[in-house]
Coordinates of N, CA and C in Angstrom, one line a residue:
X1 N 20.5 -100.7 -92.8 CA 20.8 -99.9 -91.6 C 19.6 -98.9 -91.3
X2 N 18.9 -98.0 -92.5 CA 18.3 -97.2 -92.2 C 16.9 -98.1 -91.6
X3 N 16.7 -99.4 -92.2 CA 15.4 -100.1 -92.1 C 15.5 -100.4 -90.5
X4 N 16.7 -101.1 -89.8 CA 17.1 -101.3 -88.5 C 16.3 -100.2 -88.0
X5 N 17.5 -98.9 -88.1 CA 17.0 -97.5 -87.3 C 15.3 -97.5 -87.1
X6 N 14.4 -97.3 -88.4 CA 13.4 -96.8 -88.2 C 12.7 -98.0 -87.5
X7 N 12.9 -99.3 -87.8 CA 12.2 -100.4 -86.8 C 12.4 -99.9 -85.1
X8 N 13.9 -99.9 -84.8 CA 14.1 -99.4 -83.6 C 13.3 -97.7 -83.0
X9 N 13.4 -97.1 -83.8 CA 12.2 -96.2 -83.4 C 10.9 -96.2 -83.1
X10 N 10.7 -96.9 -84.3 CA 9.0 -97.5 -84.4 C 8.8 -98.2 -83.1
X11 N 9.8 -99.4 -83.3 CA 9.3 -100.1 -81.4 C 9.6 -99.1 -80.0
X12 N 10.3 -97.5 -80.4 CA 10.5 -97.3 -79.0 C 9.4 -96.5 -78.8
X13 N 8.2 -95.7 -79.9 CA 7.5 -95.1 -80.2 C 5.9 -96.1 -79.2
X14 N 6.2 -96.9 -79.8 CA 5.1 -98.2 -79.0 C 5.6 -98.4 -77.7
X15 N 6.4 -98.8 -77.3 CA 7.1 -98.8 -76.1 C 6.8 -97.5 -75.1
X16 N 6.6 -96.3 -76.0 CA 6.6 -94.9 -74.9 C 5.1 -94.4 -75.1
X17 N 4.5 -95.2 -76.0 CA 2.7 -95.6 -75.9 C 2.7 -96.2 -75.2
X18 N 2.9 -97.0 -74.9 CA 2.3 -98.4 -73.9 C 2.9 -98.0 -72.3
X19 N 3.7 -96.8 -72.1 CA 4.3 -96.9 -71.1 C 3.0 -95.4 -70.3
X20 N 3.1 -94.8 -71.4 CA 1.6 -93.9 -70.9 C 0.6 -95.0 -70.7
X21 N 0.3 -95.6 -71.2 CA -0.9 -96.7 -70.7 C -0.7 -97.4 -69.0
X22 N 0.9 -98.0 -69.0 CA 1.1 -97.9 -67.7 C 1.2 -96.9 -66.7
X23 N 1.7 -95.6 -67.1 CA 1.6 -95.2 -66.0 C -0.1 -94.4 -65.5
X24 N -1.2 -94.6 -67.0 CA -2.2 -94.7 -66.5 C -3.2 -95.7 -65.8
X25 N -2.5 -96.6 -65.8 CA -3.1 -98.2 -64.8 C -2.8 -97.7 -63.6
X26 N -1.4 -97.0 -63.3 CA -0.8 -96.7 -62.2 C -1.7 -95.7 -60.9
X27 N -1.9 -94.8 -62.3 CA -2.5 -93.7 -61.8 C -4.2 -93.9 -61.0
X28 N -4.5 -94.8 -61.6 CA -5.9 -95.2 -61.4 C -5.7 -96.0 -60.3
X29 N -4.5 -97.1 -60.4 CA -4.6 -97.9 -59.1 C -4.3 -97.4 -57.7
X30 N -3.7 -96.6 -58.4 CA -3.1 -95.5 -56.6 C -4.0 -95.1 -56.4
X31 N -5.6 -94.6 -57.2 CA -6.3 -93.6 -56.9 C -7.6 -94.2 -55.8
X32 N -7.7 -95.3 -56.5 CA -8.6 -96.5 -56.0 C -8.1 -97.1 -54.9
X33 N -6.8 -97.2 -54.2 CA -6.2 -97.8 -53.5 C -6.5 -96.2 -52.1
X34 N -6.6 -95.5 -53.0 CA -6.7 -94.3 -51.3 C -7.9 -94.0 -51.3
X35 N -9.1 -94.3 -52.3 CA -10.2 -94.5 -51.8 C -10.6 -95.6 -51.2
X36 N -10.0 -96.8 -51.0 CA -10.3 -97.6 -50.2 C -9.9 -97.7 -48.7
X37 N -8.5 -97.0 -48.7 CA -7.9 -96.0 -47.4 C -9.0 -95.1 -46.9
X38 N -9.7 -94.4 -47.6 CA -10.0 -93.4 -47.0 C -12.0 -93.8 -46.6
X39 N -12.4 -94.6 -47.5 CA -13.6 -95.5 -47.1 C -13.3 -96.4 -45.7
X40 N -11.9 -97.0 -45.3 CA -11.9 -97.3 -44.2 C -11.6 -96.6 -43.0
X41 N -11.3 -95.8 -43.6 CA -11.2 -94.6 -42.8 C -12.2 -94.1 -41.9
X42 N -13.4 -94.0 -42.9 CA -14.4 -93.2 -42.4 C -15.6 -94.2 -41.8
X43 N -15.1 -95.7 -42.2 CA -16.3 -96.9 -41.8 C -15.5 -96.7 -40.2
X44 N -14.0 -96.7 -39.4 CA -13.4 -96.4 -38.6 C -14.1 -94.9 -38.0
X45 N -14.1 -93.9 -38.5 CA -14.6 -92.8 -37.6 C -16.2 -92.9 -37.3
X46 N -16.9 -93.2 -37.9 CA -18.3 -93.7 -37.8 C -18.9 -94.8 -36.6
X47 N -17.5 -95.6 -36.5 CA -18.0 -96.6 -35.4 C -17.4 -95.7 -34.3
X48 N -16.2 -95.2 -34.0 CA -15.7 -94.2 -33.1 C -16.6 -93.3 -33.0
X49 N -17.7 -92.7 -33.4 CA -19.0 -91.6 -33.6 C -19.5 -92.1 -32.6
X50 N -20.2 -93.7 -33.3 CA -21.5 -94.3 -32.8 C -21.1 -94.5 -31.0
X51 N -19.7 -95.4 -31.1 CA -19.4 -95.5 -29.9 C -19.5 -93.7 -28.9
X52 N -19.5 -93.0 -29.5 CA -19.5 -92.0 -28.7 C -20.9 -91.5 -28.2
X53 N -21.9 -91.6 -28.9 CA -22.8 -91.4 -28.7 C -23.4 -92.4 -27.9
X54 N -23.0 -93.4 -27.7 CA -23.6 -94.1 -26.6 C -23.0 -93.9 -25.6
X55 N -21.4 -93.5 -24.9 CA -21.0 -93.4 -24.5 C -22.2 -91.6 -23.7
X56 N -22.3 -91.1 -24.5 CA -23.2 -89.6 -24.5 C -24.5 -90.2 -23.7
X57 N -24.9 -90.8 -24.5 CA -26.4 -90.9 -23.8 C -26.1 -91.7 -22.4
X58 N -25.3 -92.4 -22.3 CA -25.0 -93.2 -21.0 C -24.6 -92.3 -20.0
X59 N -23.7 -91.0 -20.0 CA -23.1 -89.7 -19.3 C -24.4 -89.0 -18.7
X60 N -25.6 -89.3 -20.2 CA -26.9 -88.1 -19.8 C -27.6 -89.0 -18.3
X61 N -27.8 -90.3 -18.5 CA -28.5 -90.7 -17.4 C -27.5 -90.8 -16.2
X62 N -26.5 -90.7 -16.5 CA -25.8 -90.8 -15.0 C -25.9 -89.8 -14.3
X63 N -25.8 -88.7 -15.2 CA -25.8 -87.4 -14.6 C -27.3 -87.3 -14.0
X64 N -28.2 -87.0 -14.9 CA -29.6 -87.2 -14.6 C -30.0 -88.3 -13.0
X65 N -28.9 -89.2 -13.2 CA -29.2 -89.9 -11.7 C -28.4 -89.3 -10.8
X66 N -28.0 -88.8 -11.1 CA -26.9 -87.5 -10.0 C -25.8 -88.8 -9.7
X67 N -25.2 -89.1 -10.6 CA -24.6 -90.6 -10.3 C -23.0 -89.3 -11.2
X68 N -22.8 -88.6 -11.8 CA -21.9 -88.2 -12.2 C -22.1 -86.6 -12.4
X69 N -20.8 -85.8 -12.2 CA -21.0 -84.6 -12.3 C -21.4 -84.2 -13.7
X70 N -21.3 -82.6 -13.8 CA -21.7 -81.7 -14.6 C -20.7 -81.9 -15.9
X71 N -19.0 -81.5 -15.1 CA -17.8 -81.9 -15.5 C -17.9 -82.9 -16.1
X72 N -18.4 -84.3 -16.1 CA -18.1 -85.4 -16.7 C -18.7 -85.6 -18.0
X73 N -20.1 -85.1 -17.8 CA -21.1 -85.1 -19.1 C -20.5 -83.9 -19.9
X74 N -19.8 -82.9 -19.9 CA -19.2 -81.9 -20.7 C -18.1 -82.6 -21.4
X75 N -16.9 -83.5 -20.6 CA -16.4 -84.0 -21.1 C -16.4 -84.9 -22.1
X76 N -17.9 -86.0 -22.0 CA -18.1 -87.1 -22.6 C -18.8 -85.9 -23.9
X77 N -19.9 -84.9 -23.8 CA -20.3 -84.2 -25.1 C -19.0 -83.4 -26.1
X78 N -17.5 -83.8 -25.1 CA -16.7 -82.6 -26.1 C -16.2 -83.8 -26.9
X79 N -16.0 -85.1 -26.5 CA -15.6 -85.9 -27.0 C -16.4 -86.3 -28.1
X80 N -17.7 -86.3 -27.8 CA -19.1 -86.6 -28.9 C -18.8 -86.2 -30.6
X81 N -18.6 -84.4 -29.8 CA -18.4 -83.6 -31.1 C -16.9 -83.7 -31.7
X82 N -16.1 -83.8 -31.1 CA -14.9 -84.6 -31.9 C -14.9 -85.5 -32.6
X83 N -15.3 -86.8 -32.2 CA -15.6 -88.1 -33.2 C -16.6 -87.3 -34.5
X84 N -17.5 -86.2 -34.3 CA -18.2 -86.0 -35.2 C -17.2 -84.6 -36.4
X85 N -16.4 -84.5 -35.9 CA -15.6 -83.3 -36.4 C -14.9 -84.6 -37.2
X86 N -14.5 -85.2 -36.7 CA -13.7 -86.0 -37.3 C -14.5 -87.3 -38.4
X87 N -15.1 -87.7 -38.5 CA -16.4 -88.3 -39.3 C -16.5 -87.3 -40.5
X88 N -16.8 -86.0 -40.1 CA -16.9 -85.2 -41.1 C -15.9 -85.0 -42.1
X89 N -14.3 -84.7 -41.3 CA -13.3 -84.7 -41.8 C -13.3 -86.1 -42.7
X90 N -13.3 -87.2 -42.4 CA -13.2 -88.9 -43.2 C -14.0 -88.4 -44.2
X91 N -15.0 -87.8 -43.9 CA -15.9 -88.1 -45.0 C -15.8 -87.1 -46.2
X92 N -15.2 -86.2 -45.9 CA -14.7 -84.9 -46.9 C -13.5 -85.9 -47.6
X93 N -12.7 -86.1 -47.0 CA -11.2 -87.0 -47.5 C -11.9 -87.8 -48.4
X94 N -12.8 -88.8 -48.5 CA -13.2 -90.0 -49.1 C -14.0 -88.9 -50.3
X95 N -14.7 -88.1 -50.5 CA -15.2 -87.3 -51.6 C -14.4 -86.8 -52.3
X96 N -13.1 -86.4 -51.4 CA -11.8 -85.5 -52.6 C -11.4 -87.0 -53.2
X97 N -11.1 -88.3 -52.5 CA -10.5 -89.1 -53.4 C -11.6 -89.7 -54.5
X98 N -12.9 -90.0 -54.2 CA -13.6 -90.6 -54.6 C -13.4 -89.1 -56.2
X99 N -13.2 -88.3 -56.1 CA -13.5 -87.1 -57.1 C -12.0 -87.4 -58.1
X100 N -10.8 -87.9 -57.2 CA -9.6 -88.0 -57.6 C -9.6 -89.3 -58.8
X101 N -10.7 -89.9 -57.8 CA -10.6 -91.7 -58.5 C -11.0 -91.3 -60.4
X102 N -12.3 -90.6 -59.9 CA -13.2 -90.3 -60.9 C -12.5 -89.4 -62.3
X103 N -11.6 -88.7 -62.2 CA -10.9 -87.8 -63.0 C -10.2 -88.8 -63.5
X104 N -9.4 -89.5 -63.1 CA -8.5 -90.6 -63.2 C -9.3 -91.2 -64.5
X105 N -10.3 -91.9 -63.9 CA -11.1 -92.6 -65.0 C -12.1 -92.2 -65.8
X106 N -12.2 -90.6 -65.6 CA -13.3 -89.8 -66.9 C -14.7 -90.1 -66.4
X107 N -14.9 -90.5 -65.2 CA -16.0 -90.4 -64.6 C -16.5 -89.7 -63.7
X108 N -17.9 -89.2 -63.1 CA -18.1 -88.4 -62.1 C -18.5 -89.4 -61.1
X109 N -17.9 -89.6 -59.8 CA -18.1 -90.4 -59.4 C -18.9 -89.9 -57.7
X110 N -19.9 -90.7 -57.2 CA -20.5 -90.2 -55.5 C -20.5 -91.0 -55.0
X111 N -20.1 -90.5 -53.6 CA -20.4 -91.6 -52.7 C -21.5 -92.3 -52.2
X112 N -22.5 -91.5 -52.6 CA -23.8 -91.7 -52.5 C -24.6 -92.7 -53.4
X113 N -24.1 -92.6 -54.6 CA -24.6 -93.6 -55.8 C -23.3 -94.5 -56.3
X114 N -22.4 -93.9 -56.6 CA -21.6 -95.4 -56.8 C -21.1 -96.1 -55.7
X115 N -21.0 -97.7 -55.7 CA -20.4 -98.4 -54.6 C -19.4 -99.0 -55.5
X116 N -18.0 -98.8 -54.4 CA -16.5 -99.0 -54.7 C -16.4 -100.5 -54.6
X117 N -16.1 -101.5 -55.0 CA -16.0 -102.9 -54.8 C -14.9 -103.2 -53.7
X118 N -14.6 -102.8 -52.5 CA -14.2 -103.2 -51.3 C -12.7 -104.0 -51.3
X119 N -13.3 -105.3 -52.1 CA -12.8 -106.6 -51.6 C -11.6 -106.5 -52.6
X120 N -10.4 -107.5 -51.7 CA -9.1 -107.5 -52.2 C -8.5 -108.7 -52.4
X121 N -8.6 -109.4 -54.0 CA -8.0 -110.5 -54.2 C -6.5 -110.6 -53.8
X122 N -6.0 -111.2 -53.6 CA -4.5 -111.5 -53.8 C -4.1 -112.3 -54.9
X123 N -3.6 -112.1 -55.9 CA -2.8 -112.8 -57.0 C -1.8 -113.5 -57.1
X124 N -2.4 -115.1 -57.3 CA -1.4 -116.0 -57.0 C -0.4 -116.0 -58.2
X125 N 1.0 -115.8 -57.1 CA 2.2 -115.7 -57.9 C 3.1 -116.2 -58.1
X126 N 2.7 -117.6 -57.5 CA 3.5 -118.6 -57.2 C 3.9 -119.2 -59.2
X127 N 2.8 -119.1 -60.1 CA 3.0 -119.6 -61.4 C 4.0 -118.0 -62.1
X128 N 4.3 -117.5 -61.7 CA 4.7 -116.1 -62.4 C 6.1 -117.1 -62.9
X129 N 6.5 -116.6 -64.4 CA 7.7 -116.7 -64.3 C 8.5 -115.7 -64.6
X130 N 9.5 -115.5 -63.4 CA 10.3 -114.3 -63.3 C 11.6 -114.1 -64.3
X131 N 11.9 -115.0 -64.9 CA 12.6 -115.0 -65.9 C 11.9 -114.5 -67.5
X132 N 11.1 -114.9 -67.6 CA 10.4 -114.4 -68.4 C 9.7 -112.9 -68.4
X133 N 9.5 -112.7 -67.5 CA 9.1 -111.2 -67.2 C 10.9 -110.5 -67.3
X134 N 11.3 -110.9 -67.1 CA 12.6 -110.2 -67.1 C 13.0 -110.0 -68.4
X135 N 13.1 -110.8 -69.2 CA 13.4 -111.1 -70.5 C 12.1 -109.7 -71.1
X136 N 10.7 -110.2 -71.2 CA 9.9 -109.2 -71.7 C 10.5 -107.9 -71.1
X137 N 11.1 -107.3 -70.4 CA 11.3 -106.2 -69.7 C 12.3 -105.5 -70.6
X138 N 13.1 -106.5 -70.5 CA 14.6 -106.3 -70.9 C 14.2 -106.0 -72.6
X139 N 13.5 -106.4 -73.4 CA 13.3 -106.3 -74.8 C 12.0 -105.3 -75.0
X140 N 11.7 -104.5 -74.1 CA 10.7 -103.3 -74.5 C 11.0 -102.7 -73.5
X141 N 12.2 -102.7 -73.3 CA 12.6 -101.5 -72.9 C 13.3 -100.5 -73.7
X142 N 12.9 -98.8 -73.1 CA 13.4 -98.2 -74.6 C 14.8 -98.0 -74.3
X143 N 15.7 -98.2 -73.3 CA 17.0 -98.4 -73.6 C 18.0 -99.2 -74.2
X144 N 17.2 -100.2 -74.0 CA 17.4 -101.2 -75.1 C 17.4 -100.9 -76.5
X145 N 16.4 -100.5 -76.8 CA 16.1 -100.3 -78.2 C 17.2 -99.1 -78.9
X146 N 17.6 -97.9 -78.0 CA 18.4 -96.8 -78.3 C 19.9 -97.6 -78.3
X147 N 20.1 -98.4 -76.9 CA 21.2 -99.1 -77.5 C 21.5 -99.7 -78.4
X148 N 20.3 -100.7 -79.0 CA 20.8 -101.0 -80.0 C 21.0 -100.7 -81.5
X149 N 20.2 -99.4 -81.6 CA 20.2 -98.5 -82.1 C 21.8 -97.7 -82.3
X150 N 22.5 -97.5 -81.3 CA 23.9 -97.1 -81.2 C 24.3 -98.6 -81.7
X151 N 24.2 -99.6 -81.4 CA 25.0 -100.5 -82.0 C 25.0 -100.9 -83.1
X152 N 23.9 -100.7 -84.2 CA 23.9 -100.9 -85.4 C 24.3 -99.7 -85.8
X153 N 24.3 -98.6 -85.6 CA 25.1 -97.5 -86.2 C 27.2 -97.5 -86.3
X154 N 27.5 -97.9 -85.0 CA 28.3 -98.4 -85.0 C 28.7 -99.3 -86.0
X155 N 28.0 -100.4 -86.2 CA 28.6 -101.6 -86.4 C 28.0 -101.1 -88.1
X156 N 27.8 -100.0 -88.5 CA 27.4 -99.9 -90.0 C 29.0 -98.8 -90.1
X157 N 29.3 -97.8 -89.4 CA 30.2 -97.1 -89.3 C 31.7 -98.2 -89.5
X158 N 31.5 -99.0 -89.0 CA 33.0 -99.9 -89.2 C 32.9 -100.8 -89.9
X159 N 32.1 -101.3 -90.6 CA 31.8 -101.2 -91.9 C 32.2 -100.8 -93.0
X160 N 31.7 -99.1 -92.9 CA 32.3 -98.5 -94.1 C 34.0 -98.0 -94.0
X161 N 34.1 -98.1 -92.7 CA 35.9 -97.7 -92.8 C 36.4 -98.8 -93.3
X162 N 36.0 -100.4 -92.6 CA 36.3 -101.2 -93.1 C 36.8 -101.6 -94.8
X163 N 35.4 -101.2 -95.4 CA 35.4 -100.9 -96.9 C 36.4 -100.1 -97.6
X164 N 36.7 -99.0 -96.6 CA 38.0 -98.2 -97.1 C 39.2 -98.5 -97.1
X165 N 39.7 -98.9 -96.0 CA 40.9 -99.8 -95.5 C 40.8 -101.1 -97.0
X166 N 39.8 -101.9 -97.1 CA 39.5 -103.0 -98.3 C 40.4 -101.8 -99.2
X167 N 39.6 -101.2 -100.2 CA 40.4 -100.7 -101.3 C 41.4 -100.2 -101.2
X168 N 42.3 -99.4 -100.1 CA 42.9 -98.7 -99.9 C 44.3 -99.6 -100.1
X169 N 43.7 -101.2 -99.1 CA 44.7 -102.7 -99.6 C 44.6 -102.8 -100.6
X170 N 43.6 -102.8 -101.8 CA 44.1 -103.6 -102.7 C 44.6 -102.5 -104.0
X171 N 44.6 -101.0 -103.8 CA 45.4 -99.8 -104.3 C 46.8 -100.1 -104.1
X172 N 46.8 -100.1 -102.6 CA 48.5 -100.5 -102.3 C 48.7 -102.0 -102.7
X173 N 48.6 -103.0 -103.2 CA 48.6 -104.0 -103.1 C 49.1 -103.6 -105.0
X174 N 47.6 -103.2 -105.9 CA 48.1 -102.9 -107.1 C 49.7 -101.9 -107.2
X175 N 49.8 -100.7 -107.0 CA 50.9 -100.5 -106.9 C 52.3 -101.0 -106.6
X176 N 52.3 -101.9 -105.9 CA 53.4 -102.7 -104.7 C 54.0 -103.8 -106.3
X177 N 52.5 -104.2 -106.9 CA 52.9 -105.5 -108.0 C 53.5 -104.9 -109.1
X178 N 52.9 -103.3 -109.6 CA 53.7 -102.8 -110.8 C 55.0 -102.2 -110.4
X179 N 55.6 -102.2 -109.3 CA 57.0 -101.8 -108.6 C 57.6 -102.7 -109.1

């Protein structure tokens, strides 16, 4: 019984190691998954920039040809500096994650010198067997293990009453024969 107990410990001890290990896979994959959010993010405000700027210099010659008002080239330069307000903002976001990624993994990470690997396999899952993941699930899990933990206690506990009820029959049983 006691050997059960401490096995079942022992595996729930490894089980709640390995579950820090997941939720540090976790932690890192979320972190890397919003740096790639936020890298497209800012590849998105960059071209929304560029397009502004040409959109800018195209306003300057119209105007310059007296082909558009004053008003129009103010509106196309408020717009300019917006895409650039906003570029700036992408690009601050992608530094806090890229800093978030880096903590994550004990690294100091830049945008400037490290490049993030972009590309997104899909993992064919068509061979997974989901029965078998269920099973592995089901047997390292730590509720499992505490239940069965309660169940061998149990089943040691009725046992010993068992054992008492045994002599208790064959007390009364002696008695009953010298009557």
């Amino acid at each position: 019984m006691a050997v059960d107990s401490a096995e079942n410990a022992w595996k729930l001890e490894v089980f709640k190691k390995g579950d820090i290990k997941r939720q540090s896979d976790y932690n890192v994959t979320i972190a890397y998954y919003n740096v790639m959010k936020a890298k497209y993010s800012l590849d998105d405000t960059k071209r929304a920039m560029e397009l502004a700027q040409k959109d800018l210099t195209i306003a300057k010659l119209e105007f310059d040809l007296g082909e558009k008002p004053k008003n129009y080239l103010s509106q196309i330069e408020s717009a300019y500096k917006s895409s650039q307000t906003k570029y700036e903002s992408a690009l601050s976001e992608l530094k806090n994650k890229m800093k978030a990624l880096g903590k994550e993994i004990g690294k100091d990470l830049d945008i400037e010198k490290d490049d993030i690997d972009m590309t997104i396999r899909i993992p064919d899952i068509t061979s997974l067997d989901l029965s078998k993941i269920k099973e592995d699930y089901l047997k390292n899990s730590p509720d499992f293990y505490s239940l069965k933990s309660a169940l061998l206690t149990y089943e040691h506990q009725k046992y010993l009453i068992d054992e008492k009820y045994e002599e208790y029959d064959e007390k009364t049983a002696r008695i009953s024969d010298t009557i």
